[in-house]
């Protein structure tokens, strides 16, 4: 038995809700049971069915209206409010909605500071893990981030801060590949090595940055951040391959395989286990 959760993270507009919606369609087509939960208090609409919605607790719109805050202040307030209610509101709704063998995908807000220095996500992850859930991060980055090495480094740093803060299995994904005209430009960044990266950075920046570039490229390399999965919804197998990769990161399916093996070993006549 297992309980599995994906947190879909990434900067604003990187394609998190689109990924959830495409995943919902894919799983429906292959008859795989999967649930979706909305953790974005600023979400307006989504095209997939949600089993749990943070907006039932608090929405950015209400906070803005009642506390006269701007959109970012209201989002931070909403996430802090959510954090205060993880053990009561969330625990109650979550346990009512999901149980053993469930697989839940959380569509998260796009403000990256929420993953880097706001405590709500960390608390939330601890809650899930304490309840026996295997949790992973799917970090989406717009492919335009990898069309030049300086943007690539800044994209990697946002992934890295989430990775260090949340300490979970992490799959980095490049979205909107279909919009990139020069695919070769992207391929170059899918799996680069530190030496070539610092060389490219040096070529664009003054010599005084050489040591800094080397250090940053080394850091990115050391944390295995330089590998990205290119997701292209126009390619039939792309999402399916990505899902298999993510499943593998949380060992989804392995329990089922073991159960099947045990079943196969059982004698159907008397139910005793075979050798
Ligand atoms: N062409 C193309 N457009 C995409 C892709 N993924 C997302 N988009 C578009 O990008 C825009 C933003 O996508 P969303 O899925 O709303 O992004 P998000 O990360 O949920 O955004 P926030 O919740 O606001 O942070 C929408 O107009 C999507 O249709 C993709 O792979 N290809
Ligand atoms: Mg969204």
XYZ file of N, CA and C and ligand atoms in Angstrom:
858
model
N 0.845 -1.199 0.000
C 0.000 0.000 0.000
C 0.877 1.245 0.000
N 0.469 2.225 -0.701
C 1.252 3.458 -0.712
C 0.348 4.654 -0.899
N 0.903 5.791 -0.592
C 0.196 7.055 -0.820
C 1.218 7.969 -1.453
N 0.867 8.567 -2.583
C 1.857 9.296 -3.365
C 1.365 10.705 -3.685
N 2.301 11.651 -3.621
C 1.914 13.029 -3.929
C 2.983 13.723 -4.767
N 2.499 14.472 -5.741
C 3.377 15.338 -6.545
C 3.056 16.785 -6.189
N 4.075 17.590 -5.929
C 3.862 19.032 -5.794
C 4.323 19.676 -7.088
N 3.417 20.314 -7.790
C 3.780 20.944 -9.059
C 4.146 22.407 -8.775
N 5.441 22.684 -8.863
C 5.951 24.008 -8.521
C 6.574 24.672 -9.744
N 6.854 25.965 -9.611
C 7.534 26.682 -10.700
C 7.088 28.128 -10.729
N 7.868 28.967 -11.394
C 7.536 30.396 -11.443
C 6.156 30.661 -12.057
N 5.653 31.880 -11.852
C 4.344 32.277 -12.382
C 4.295 32.055 -13.893
N 3.234 31.430 -14.332
C 3.032 31.256 -15.771
C 3.884 30.179 -16.414
N 4.579 29.363 -15.600
C 5.469 28.352 -16.194
C 4.687 27.159 -16.752
N 3.398 27.077 -16.447
C 2.575 26.010 -17.033
C 2.111 24.955 -16.034
N 2.066 25.299 -14.746
C 1.689 24.310 -13.708
C 0.249 23.811 -13.887
N -0.678 24.771 -14.047
C -2.081 24.351 -14.158
C -2.325 23.622 -15.477
N -1.613 24.041 -16.527
C -1.735 23.348 -17.820
C -1.221 21.913 -17.686
N -0.109 21.737 -16.966
C 0.445 20.394 -16.746
C -0.596 19.522 -16.029
N -1.244 20.080 -14.989
C -2.246 19.305 -14.242
C -3.391 18.912 -15.166
N -3.795 19.862 -16.004
C -4.919 19.574 -16.868
C -4.561 18.517 -17.933
N -3.350 18.599 -18.467
C -2.905 17.596 -19.453
C -2.755 16.225 -18.795
N -2.272 16.246 -17.544
C -2.095 14.988 -16.811
C -3.461 14.339 -16.525
N -4.427 15.189 -16.190
C -5.784 14.682 -15.917
C -6.333 13.999 -17.171
N -6.153 14.641 -18.333
C -6.654 14.060 -19.595
C -5.937 12.747 -19.899
N -4.613 12.759 -19.700
C -3.830 11.564 -20.005
C -4.287 10.393 -19.114
N -4.414 10.661 -17.816
C -4.770 9.577 -16.889
C -6.180 9.063 -17.158
N -7.058 9.977 -17.570
C -8.417 9.552 -17.914
C -8.357 8.607 -19.120
N -7.525 8.979 -20.109
C -7.418 8.166 -21.332
C -6.847 6.781 -21.044
N -5.887 6.699 -20.108
C -5.279 5.389 -19.848
C -5.934 4.685 -18.643
N -7.023 5.289 -18.139
C -7.801 4.739 -17.014
C -6.956 4.579 -15.748
N -6.156 5.571 -15.490
C -5.365 5.546 -14.254
C -6.013 6.498 -13.244
N -6.156 6.024 -12.001
C -6.818 6.841 -10.984
C -5.825 7.867 -10.432
N -6.229 9.112 -10.487
C -5.347 10.173 -9.992
C -6.233 11.317 -9.497
N -5.777 11.995 -8.440
C -6.574 13.098 -7.898
C -5.798 14.400 -8.032
N -6.538 15.490 -8.077
C -5.895 16.803 -8.143
C -6.389 17.668 -6.997
N -5.451 18.486 -6.480
C -5.809 19.402 -5.399
C -5.261 20.767 -5.749
N -6.057 21.812 -5.503
C -5.573 23.153 -5.788
C -5.026 23.798 -4.518
N -3.742 24.161 -4.543
C -3.128 24.831 -3.390
C -2.836 26.287 -3.709
N -3.422 26.793 -4.789
C -3.175 28.184 -5.165
C -4.386 29.033 -4.770
N -4.230 29.846 -3.697
C -5.388 30.632 -3.248
C -5.749 31.748 -4.220
N -4.874 31.973 -5.237
C -5.159 33.027 -6.221
C -5.738 32.455 -7.510
N -5.904 31.140 -7.567
C -6.383 30.516 -8.815
C -7.774 31.038 -9.159
N -8.011 31.268 -10.430
C -9.344 31.723 -10.827
C -10.173 30.590 -11.397
N -9.540 29.811 -12.267
C -10.263 28.662 -12.835
C -9.256 27.616 -13.293
N -9.695 26.373 -13.341
C -8.835 25.333 -13.917
C -9.707 24.337 -14.655
N -9.102 23.644 -15.636
C -9.921 22.733 -16.457
C -9.736 21.287 -16.062
N -9.526 21.003 -14.802
C -9.463 19.605 -14.375
C -10.255 19.508 -13.069
N -10.761 18.321 -12.762
C -11.585 18.202 -11.546
C -10.710 18.234 -10.296
N -11.059 19.038 -9.299
C -10.259 19.058 -8.064
C -11.008 18.397 -6.914
N -10.263 17.591 -6.154
C -10.858 16.908 -5.003
C -10.690 17.731 -3.735
N -9.787 18.707 -3.776
C -9.561 19.553 -2.596
C -9.129 20.922 -3.102
N -9.645 21.980 -2.467
C -9.343 23.333 -2.961
C -9.057 24.259 -1.782
N -7.856 24.835 -1.766
C -7.457 25.734 -0.666
C -8.416 26.925 -0.582
N -9.054 27.266 -1.695
C -9.940 28.432 -1.682
C -11.189 28.202 -0.847
N -11.421 26.940 -0.455
C -12.519 26.696 0.493
C -12.123 27.194 1.883
N -10.803 27.329 2.102
C -10.334 27.880 3.377
C -10.118 29.385 3.251
N -9.397 29.764 2.203
C -9.063 31.192 2.032
C -8.734 31.475 0.565
N -9.164 32.648 0.092
C -8.788 33.008 -1.282
C -8.125 34.382 -1.265
N -7.222 34.581 -2.226
C -6.501 35.856 -2.311
C -7.480 37.004 -2.537
N -8.516 36.737 -3.306
C -9.508 37.776 -3.597
C -10.149 38.286 -2.304
N -10.545 37.349 -1.435
C -11.182 37.744 -0.165
C -10.208 38.516 0.723
N -8.941 38.036 0.765
C -7.947 38.706 1.615
C -7.718 40.131 1.119
N -7.613 40.279 -0.196
C -7.382 41.619 -0.763
C -8.520 42.566 -0.390
N -9.733 42.016 -0.478
C -10.904 42.846 -0.207
C -10.991 43.208 1.273
N -10.791 42.200 2.125
C -11.005 42.440 3.555
C -9.866 43.181 4.216
N -8.619 42.854 3.800
C -7.477 43.472 4.471
C -6.845 44.593 3.653
N -7.432 44.875 2.513
C -6.906 45.935 1.628
C -5.423 45.725 1.305
N -5.087 44.501 0.937
C -3.694 44.188 0.584
C -3.572 44.066 -0.928
N -2.351 44.205 -1.424
C -2.087 43.977 -2.845
C -2.023 42.472 -3.098
N -1.934 42.041 -4.387
C -1.994 40.604 -4.687
C -0.891 39.770 -4.043
N 0.350 40.307 -3.985
C 1.433 39.500 -3.405
C 1.332 39.406 -1.891
N 1.025 40.553 -1.255
C 0.844 40.563 0.205
C -0.304 39.637 0.587
N -1.371 39.662 -0.201
C -2.533 38.832 0.099
C -2.189 37.344 -0.049
N -1.344 37.021 -1.034
C -0.958 35.623 -1.232
C -0.110 35.130 -0.043
N 0.838 35.969 0.376
C 1.679 35.593 1.521
C 0.789 35.407 2.755
N -0.147 36.333 2.962
C -1.064 36.223 4.103
C -1.858 34.904 4.006
N -2.363 34.614 2.798
C -3.182 33.404 2.616
C -2.364 32.141 2.912
N -1.104 32.110 2.483
C -0.289 30.914 2.719
C 0.065 30.781 4.202
N 0.271 31.924 4.874
C 0.534 31.851 6.320
C -0.716 31.365 7.057
N -1.871 31.795 6.583
C -3.137 31.354 7.182
C -3.317 29.845 6.964
N -2.978 29.415 5.752
C -3.043 27.980 5.431
C -2.123 27.189 6.373
N -0.899 27.714 6.559
C 0.070 27.036 7.436
C -0.510 26.858 8.841
N -1.193 27.912 9.335
C -1.789 27.820 10.679
C -2.894 26.764 10.747
N -3.466 26.435 9.577
C -4.610 25.503 9.592
C -4.303 24.143 8.956
N -3.000 23.826 8.868
C -2.646 22.511 8.314
C -3.145 21.400 9.232
N -2.980 21.601 10.533
C -3.344 20.526 11.463
C -4.846 20.412 11.721
N -5.615 21.418 11.380
C -7.065 21.278 11.594
C -7.834 21.238 10.270
N -8.010 22.384 9.610
C -8.814 22.387 8.382
C -8.262 21.412 7.337
N -6.967 21.587 7.025
C -6.400 20.780 5.945
C -6.424 19.298 6.312
N -5.972 18.972 7.538
C -5.900 17.564 7.942
C -7.272 16.902 7.817
N -8.300 17.629 8.239
C -9.653 17.056 8.201
C -10.113 16.793 6.761
N -9.962 17.817 5.904
C -10.422 17.680 4.507
C -9.576 16.645 3.766
N -8.280 16.687 4.023
C -7.361 15.790 3.319
C -7.653 14.333 3.671
N -7.823 14.080 4.978
C -8.059 12.684 5.385
C -9.417 12.174 4.933
N -10.377 13.093 4.836
C -11.700 12.708 4.337
C -11.641 12.363 2.843
N -10.789 13.114 2.120
C -10.776 12.988 0.657
C -9.885 11.857 0.142
N -8.766 11.577 0.841
C -7.784 10.637 0.296
C -7.375 9.584 1.311
N -6.916 8.459 0.765
C -6.480 7.386 1.662
C -5.439 6.515 1.010
N -5.352 5.246 1.463
C -4.338 4.331 0.959
C -4.469 4.166 -0.549
N -3.295 4.051 -1.193
C -3.210 3.821 -2.637
C -3.625 5.012 -3.488
N -3.846 6.175 -2.860
C -4.202 7.344 -3.661
C -2.952 8.077 -4.153
N -3.119 8.737 -5.272
C -2.043 9.494 -5.898
C -2.612 10.895 -6.121
N -2.011 11.889 -5.454
C -2.571 13.245 -5.512
C -1.557 14.230 -6.095
N -2.029 15.051 -7.019
C -1.171 16.067 -7.639
C -1.637 17.439 -7.142
N -0.703 18.191 -6.539
C -1.043 19.506 -5.988
C -0.591 20.608 -6.946
N -1.535 21.390 -7.434
C -1.222 22.555 -8.275
C -0.933 23.714 -7.320
N 0.309 24.230 -7.395
C 0.757 25.197 -6.384
C 0.835 26.614 -6.950
N 0.918 27.605 -6.052
C 1.027 28.979 -6.545
C 2.367 29.260 -7.214
N 2.442 30.349 -7.990
C 3.634 30.609 -8.805
C 4.642 31.571 -8.205
N 4.427 32.025 -6.971
C 5.410 32.950 -6.388
C 6.545 32.137 -5.792
N 7.725 32.202 -6.420
C 8.782 31.269 -6.023
C 9.306 31.531 -4.622
N 9.106 32.754 -4.103
C 9.568 33.017 -2.736
C 8.806 32.148 -1.731
N 7.636 31.659 -2.126
C 6.880 30.785 -1.226
C 7.617 29.465 -0.973
N 8.428 29.049 -1.952
C 9.167 27.791 -1.757
C 10.551 28.045 -1.184
N 11.056 29.281 -1.363
C 12.430 29.513 -0.919
C 12.509 29.973 0.526
N 11.610 30.880 0.974
C 11.764 31.280 2.370
C 10.472 31.427 3.167
N 9.372 30.980 2.612
C 8.138 30.984 3.402
C 7.994 29.585 4.005
N 7.583 29.512 5.280
C 7.610 28.214 5.963
C 6.417 27.311 5.633
N 5.387 27.869 4.972
C 4.148 27.105 4.783
C 4.380 25.786 4.030
N 5.157 25.855 2.939
C 5.358 24.640 2.149
C 6.153 23.588 2.906
N 7.134 24.064 3.665
C 7.948 23.130 4.433
C 7.070 22.387 5.455
N 6.211 23.147 6.133
C 5.301 22.547 7.115
C 4.359 21.559 6.429
N 3.876 21.971 5.275
C 2.936 21.156 4.516
C 3.587 19.826 4.115
N 4.838 19.907 3.635
C 5.569 18.699 3.241
C 5.781 17.792 4.466
N 6.135 18.394 5.599
C 6.318 17.592 6.819
C 5.036 16.876 7.193
N 3.918 17.600 7.051
C 2.636 16.982 7.384
C 2.405 15.743 6.508
N 2.597 15.911 5.186
C 2.349 14.788 4.265
C 3.262 13.606 4.597
N 4.530 13.907 4.852
C 5.479 12.815 5.116
C 5.163 12.125 6.436
N 4.764 12.918 7.438
C 4.385 12.317 8.731
C 3.194 11.370 8.580
N 2.336 11.671 7.596
C 1.158 10.819 7.373
C 1.483 9.642 6.444
N 2.742 9.470 6.107
C 3.155 8.308 5.314
C 3.065 8.489 3.810
N 2.986 9.746 3.352
C 2.926 9.965 1.905
C 4.331 10.047 1.325
N 4.530 9.436 0.151
C 5.779 9.625 -0.600
C 5.568 10.856 -1.464
N 6.398 11.864 -1.253
C 6.164 13.152 -1.899
C 7.331 13.505 -2.833
N 7.006 14.070 -3.983
C 8.074 14.557 -4.863
C 7.704 15.921 -5.425
N 8.707 16.612 -5.941
C 8.479 17.903 -6.580
C 8.623 17.753 -8.087
N 7.689 18.355 -8.815
C 7.847 18.471 -10.269
C 8.014 19.965 -10.508
N 9.222 20.361 -10.858
C 9.518 21.789 -10.972
C 9.512 22.217 -12.430
N 8.565 23.078 -12.787
C 8.420 23.477 -14.184
C 9.116 24.818 -14.457
N 9.796 24.846 -15.563
C 10.486 26.065 -15.977
C 10.182 26.288 -17.457
N 9.828 27.517 -17.786
C 9.537 27.869 -19.174
C 10.811 27.689 -20.019
N 10.685 27.063 -21.184
C 11.866 26.780 -22.020
C 12.617 28.041 -22.436
N 11.950 29.187 -22.367
C 12.681 30.417 -22.728
C 13.836 30.689 -21.760
N 13.779 30.049 -20.560
C 14.860 30.196 -19.584
C 16.160 29.556 -20.045
N 16.075 28.675 -20.999
C 17.299 27.962 -21.353
C 17.812 28.316 -22.746
N 17.409 29.496 -23.189
C 17.906 29.874 -24.512
C 19.188 30.683 -24.397
N 19.592 30.985 -23.156
C 20.891 31.640 -22.975
C 21.425 31.310 -21.580
N 22.757 31.204 -21.432
C 23.310 30.664 -20.182
C 23.013 31.490 -18.935
N 22.875 32.828 -19.083
C 22.604 33.633 -17.878
C 21.178 33.389 -17.382
N 20.241 33.275 -18.337
C 18.858 32.964 -17.939
C 18.803 31.559 -17.348
N 19.572 30.660 -17.945
C 19.601 29.273 -17.483
C 20.034 29.204 -16.010
N 21.100 29.960 -15.683
C 21.582 29.969 -14.306
C 20.507 30.518 -13.376
N 19.825 31.582 -13.801
C 18.811 32.147 -12.909
C 17.662 31.150 -12.723
N 17.274 30.443 -13.800
C 16.248 29.397 -13.676
C 16.693 28.287 -12.741
N 17.944 27.858 -12.897
C 18.483 26.787 -12.043
C 18.481 27.188 -10.573
N 18.779 28.467 -10.320
C 18.824 28.937 -8.930
C 17.441 28.873 -8.279
N 16.402 29.142 -9.075
C 15.057 29.062 -8.490
C 14.729 27.595 -8.164
N 15.125 26.679 -9.064
C 14.901 25.236 -8.793
C 15.662 24.838 -7.527
N 16.911 25.296 -7.488
C 17.799 24.883 -6.406
C 17.277 25.338 -5.045
N 16.713 26.561 -5.007
C 16.248 27.040 -3.708
C 15.069 26.187 -3.231
N 14.199 25.768 -4.157
C 13.081 24.897 -3.760
C 13.606 23.536 -3.310
N 14.625 23.072 -4.020
C 15.188 21.747 -3.732
C 15.815 21.700 -2.331
N 16.572 22.761 -2.028
C 17.261 22.815 -0.739
C 16.253 23.005 0.395
N 15.249 23.832 0.147
C 14.261 24.127 1.187
C 13.365 22.922 1.484
N 12.949 22.193 0.433
C 11.942 21.149 0.634
C 12.526 19.738 0.788
N 13.757 19.548 0.333
C 14.450 18.252 0.477
C 13.611 17.062 0.009
N 13.145 17.146 -1.241
C 12.311 16.071 -1.802
C 12.896 15.603 -3.133
N 12.551 14.380 -3.576
C 12.935 13.984 -4.936
C 12.402 15.030 -5.920
N 13.211 15.403 -6.864
C 12.946 16.588 -7.663
C 13.068 16.270 -9.151
N 12.045 16.526 -9.920
C 12.151 16.372 -11.378
C 12.008 17.751 -12.014
N 13.009 18.160 -12.757
C 12.949 19.460 -13.428
C 12.419 19.284 -14.841
N 11.470 20.137 -15.183
C 10.817 19.987 -16.488
C 10.851 21.307 -17.248
N 11.130 21.224 -18.531
C 11.040 22.421 -19.377
C 9.714 22.385 -20.120
N 8.920 23.430 -19.933
C 7.618 23.486 -20.608
C 7.704 24.407 -21.822
N 6.650 24.416 -22.590
C 6.500 25.290 -23.778
C 7.591 25.055 -24.825
N 8.063 23.816 -24.881
C 9.057 23.438 -25.886
C 8.506 23.690 -27.294
N 7.169 23.517 -27.437
C 6.559 23.704 -28.762
C 6.714 25.143 -29.256
N 6.978 26.083 -28.336
C 7.105 27.487 -28.757
C 8.530 27.876 -29.128
N 9.477 26.965 -28.878
C 10.879 27.277 -29.174
C 11.143 27.026 -30.658
N 11.616 28.062 -31.346
C 11.827 27.870 -32.794
C 13.118 27.093 -33.063
N 14.168 27.393 -32.280
C 15.421 26.689 -32.506
C 15.626 25.610 -31.421
N 15.195 24.386 -31.710
C 15.234 23.300 -30.717
C 16.670 22.974 -30.284
N 17.606 23.205 -31.193
C 19.007 22.889 -30.857
C 19.511 23.734 -29.693
N 19.040 24.989 -29.655
C 19.422 25.893 -28.567
C 19.053 25.299 -27.216
N 17.884 24.665 -27.159
C 17.404 24.087 -25.905
C 18.163 22.806 -25.589
N 18.347 21.978 -26.603
C 19.020 20.691 -26.384
C 20.384 20.860 -25.723
N 21.052 21.931 -26.123
C 22.365 22.222 -25.581
C 22.336 22.341 -24.051
N 21.173 22.802 -23.522
C 21.086 23.032 -22.076
C 20.433 21.886 -21.304
N 19.977 20.861 -22.009
C 19.256 19.804 -21.295
C 20.168 19.059 -20.340
N 21.414 18.915 -20.708
C 22.351 18.171 -19.859
C 23.760 18.729 -20.038
N 23.945 19.950 -19.563
C 25.261 20.567 -19.780
C 26.208 20.228 -18.641
N 27.520 20.351 -18.897
C 28.443 20.115 -17.789
C 28.977 21.461 -17.293
N 29.451 21.442 -16.035
C 29.819 22.686 -15.355
C 30.876 23.468 -16.126
N 31.850 22.740 -16.675
C 32.954 23.430 -17.348
C 32.448 24.232 -18.563
N 31.576 23.574 -19.357
C 31.110 24.283 -20.549
C 30.201 25.446 -20.134
N 29.445 25.259 -19.043
C 28.564 26.326 -18.582
C 29.362 27.539 -18.113
N 30.411 27.318 -17.298
C 31.165 28.479 -16.820
C 31.894 29.138 -17.994
N 32.317 28.352 -18.973
C 32.950 28.918 -20.172
C 31.978 29.843 -20.905
N 30.737 29.396 -21.037
C 29.748 30.217 -21.744
C 29.406 31.483 -20.970
N 29.356 31.348 -19.636
C 29.074 32.534 -18.816
C 30.223 33.538 -18.927
N 31.453 33.014 -18.876
C 32.622 33.891 -18.969
C 32.644 34.660 -20.290
N 32.189 33.987 -21.346
C 32.211 34.631 -22.656
C 31.255 35.830 -22.706
N 30.257 35.834 -21.810
C 29.278 36.929 -21.825
C 29.525 37.987 -20.753
N 30.406 37.674 -19.799
C 30.588 38.599 -18.676
C 32.056 38.990 -18.538
N 32.305 40.073 -17.792
C 33.663 40.561 -17.608
C 34.524 39.569 -16.837
N 35.896 39.688 -16.942
C 36.799 38.722 -16.300
C 36.661 38.690 -14.773
N 36.187 39.804 -14.170
C 36.054 39.800 -12.705
C 35.009 38.792 -12.209
N 34.133 38.308 -13.118
C 33.101 37.349 -12.689
C 33.531 35.889 -12.878
N 34.757 35.693 -13.402
C 35.157 34.329 -13.772
C 35.069 33.352 -12.592
N 35.581 33.763 -11.406
C 35.565 32.836 -10.260
C 34.140 32.579 -9.780
N 33.341 33.648 -9.811
C 31.936 33.498 -9.399
C 31.214 32.538 -10.352
N 31.448 32.721 -11.672
C 30.805 31.846 -12.663
C 31.187 30.388 -12.447
N 32.466 30.185 -12.157
C 32.942 28.817 -11.946
C 32.258 28.203 -10.712
N 32.152 29.031 -9.652
C 31.536 28.537 -8.420
C 30.057 28.207 -8.639
N 29.355 29.093 -9.344
C 27.916 28.862 -9.577
C 27.713 27.631 -10.452
N 28.517 27.521 -11.519
C 28.376 26.364 -12.418
C 28.689 25.071 -11.660
N 29.694 25.123 -10.779
C 30.060 23.941 -9.979
C 28.928 23.544 -9.038
N 28.289 24.552 -8.440
C 27.181 24.311 -7.511
C 26.004 23.640 -8.225
N 25.681 24.206 -9.390
C 24.576 23.669 -10.190
C 24.874 22.210 -10.572
N 26.120 21.968 -10.943
C 26.537 20.624 -11.343
C 26.456 19.654 -10.163
N 26.962 20.113 -9.008
C 27.019 19.253 -7.827
C 25.635 18.805 -7.371
N 24.643 19.715 -7.508
C 23.283 19.371 -7.083
C 22.492 18.685 -8.198
N 23.177 18.252 -9.242
C 22.528 17.592 -10.393
C 21.361 18.405 -10.931
N 21.543 19.729 -10.919
C 20.450 20.582 -11.359
C 20.429 20.753 -12.863
N 21.505 20.303 -13.519
C 21.605 20.617 -14.933
C 20.833 19.644 -15.821
N 20.016 18.810 -15.218
C 19.276 17.937 -16.112
C 17.779 18.282 -16.092
N 17.245 18.470 -17.263
C 15.843 18.858 -17.423
C 15.144 17.897 -18.361
N 13.872 17.680 -18.090
C 13.064 16.845 -18.974
C 12.283 17.772 -19.908
N 12.486 17.671 -21.223
C 11.734 18.553 -22.130
C 10.319 18.015 -22.353
N 9.335 18.787 -21.947
C 7.949 18.334 -22.075
C 7.278 19.043 -23.244
N 6.843 18.242 -24.209
C 6.204 18.808 -25.395
C 4.869 18.094 -25.598
N 3.777 18.809 -25.290
C 2.454 18.169 -25.383
C 2.099 17.783 -26.814
N 2.809 18.374 -27.792
C 2.482 18.021 -29.175
C 3.109 16.670 -29.570
N 4.025 16.166 -28.721
C 4.616 14.834 -28.963
C 3.830 13.818 -28.141
N 3.331 12.800 -28.781
C 2.404 11.878 -28.127
C 2.936 11.255 -26.830
N 4.186 10.819 -26.846
C 4.692 10.054 -25.701
C 5.342 10.921 -24.627
N 5.463 12.212 -24.879
C 6.257 13.067 -23.999
C 5.736 13.069 -22.554
N 4.447 13.299 -22.378
C 3.882 13.363 -21.027
C 3.921 11.990 -20.346
N 3.659 10.967 -21.138
C 3.679 9.595 -20.605
C 5.080 9.232 -20.085
N 6.107 9.599 -20.836
C 7.485 9.322 -20.422
C 7.843 10.105 -19.164
N 7.401 11.349 -19.126
C 7.680 12.173 -17.946
C 7.009 11.573 -16.709
N 5.766 11.144 -16.867
C 5.042 10.572 -15.723
C 5.755 9.313 -15.207
N 6.251 8.502 -16.124
C 6.979 7.289 -15.721
C 8.235 7.675 -14.929
N 8.881 8.724 -15.362
C 10.092 9.208 -14.689
C 9.757 9.707 -13.275
N 8.685 10.490 -13.175
C 8.268 11.027 -11.861
C 7.855 9.872 -10.938
N 7.060 8.938 -11.475
C 6.622 7.776 -10.680
C 7.821 7.044 -10.099
N 8.828 6.903 -10.923
C 10.034 6.218 -10.500
C 10.714 6.953 -9.336
N 10.656 8.290 -9.364
C 11.314 9.069 -8.307
C 10.647 8.851 -6.947
N 9.375 8.452 -6.924
C 8.719 8.164 -5.630
C 8.396 6.668 -5.476
N 9.019 5.851 -6.330
C 8.827 4.396 -6.296
C 7.365 3.990 -6.443
N 6.594 4.815 -7.157
C 5.205 4.440 -7.397
C 5.182 3.233 -8.324
N 4.349 2.249 -7.988
C 4.249 1.074 -8.846
C 5.069 -0.083 -8.324
N 6.128 0.226 -7.543
C 6.963 -0.883 -7.060
C 6.207 -1.749 -6.064
N 5.440 -1.092 -5.166
C 4.644 -1.854 -4.188
C 3.672 -2.779 -4.903
N 3.048 -2.209 -5.969
C 2.065 -2.994 -6.717
C 2.738 -4.202 -7.366
N 3.967 -3.969 -7.896
C 4.690 -5.071 -8.540
C 4.966 -6.173 -7.530
N 5.390 -5.777 -6.323
C 5.704 -6.774 -5.296
C 4.441 -7.550 -4.925
N 3.321 -6.779 -4.789
C 2.060 -7.444 -4.455
C 1.671 -8.461 -5.528
N 1.868 -8.074 -6.806
C 1.553 -8.987 -7.907
C 2.431 -10.228 -7.841
N 3.726 -10.005 -7.503
C 4.641 -11.156 -7.419
C 4.196 -12.108 -6.317
N 3.796 -11.531 -5.156
C 3.351 -12.371 -4.035
C 2.107 -13.171 -4.439
N 1.183 -12.441 -5.132
C -0.048 -13.081 -5.587
C 0.266 -14.268 -6.495
N 1.234 -14.041 -7.430
C 1.619 -15.096 -8.369
C 2.194 -16.303 -7.644
N 2.878 -16.028 -6.513
C 3.528 -17.127 -5.790
C 2.534 -17.942 -4.968
N 1.352 -17.344 -4.719
C 0.377 -18.046 -3.881
C -0.269 -19.198 -4.645
N -0.481 -20.313 -3.911
C -1.156 -21.441 -4.523
C -2.646 -21.105 -4.576
N -3.242 -21.053 -5.766
C -4.652 -20.681 -5.830
C -5.570 -21.683 -5.120
N -5.122 -22.967 -4.949
C -5.968 -23.992 -4.318
C -6.173 -23.728 -2.825
N -5.039 -23.599 -2.082
C -5.197 -23.467 -0.630
C -4.693 -22.121 -0.083
N -4.255 -21.222 -1.005
C -3.844 -19.887 -0.575
C -2.500 -19.871 0.134
N -1.831 -21.051 0.259
C -0.518 -21.024 0.924
C 0.523 -20.439 -0.012
N 1.543 -19.857 0.559
C 2.572 -19.287 -0.297
C 3.462 -20.349 -0.878
N 3.827 -20.178 -2.148
C 4.748 -21.122 -2.790
C 6.185 -20.811 -2.406
N 7.114 -21.546 -2.963
C 8.517 -21.356 -2.591
C 9.163 -20.348 -3.525
N 2.318 26.682 -26.161
C 2.316 26.309 -24.898
N 1.681 27.074 -23.987
C 1.672 26.648 -22.713
C 2.327 25.443 -22.289
N 2.153 25.317 -20.957
C 1.434 26.389 -20.555
N 1.150 27.194 -21.601
C 0.406 28.480 -21.579
O 1.062 29.355 -20.671
C 0.111 30.158 -19.952
C 0.315 29.948 -18.447
O 0.012 28.603 -18.155
P -0.558 28.145 -16.741
O -0.730 26.680 -16.820
O -1.727 28.962 -16.332
O 0.682 28.527 -15.823
P 0.786 28.438 -14.240
O 2.188 28.039 -13.933
O -0.305 27.603 -13.687
O 0.557 29.983 -13.855
P 0.288 30.571 -12.382
O -0.665 29.660 -11.686
O -0.299 31.922 -12.672
O 1.621 30.664 -11.721
C -1.257 29.718 -20.442
O -1.677 30.610 -21.438
C -1.007 28.334 -21.037
O -1.913 28.016 -22.069
C 2.997 24.662 -23.292
O 3.623 23.602 -23.036
N 2.942 25.142 -24.562
Mg -1.758 27.989 -12.172
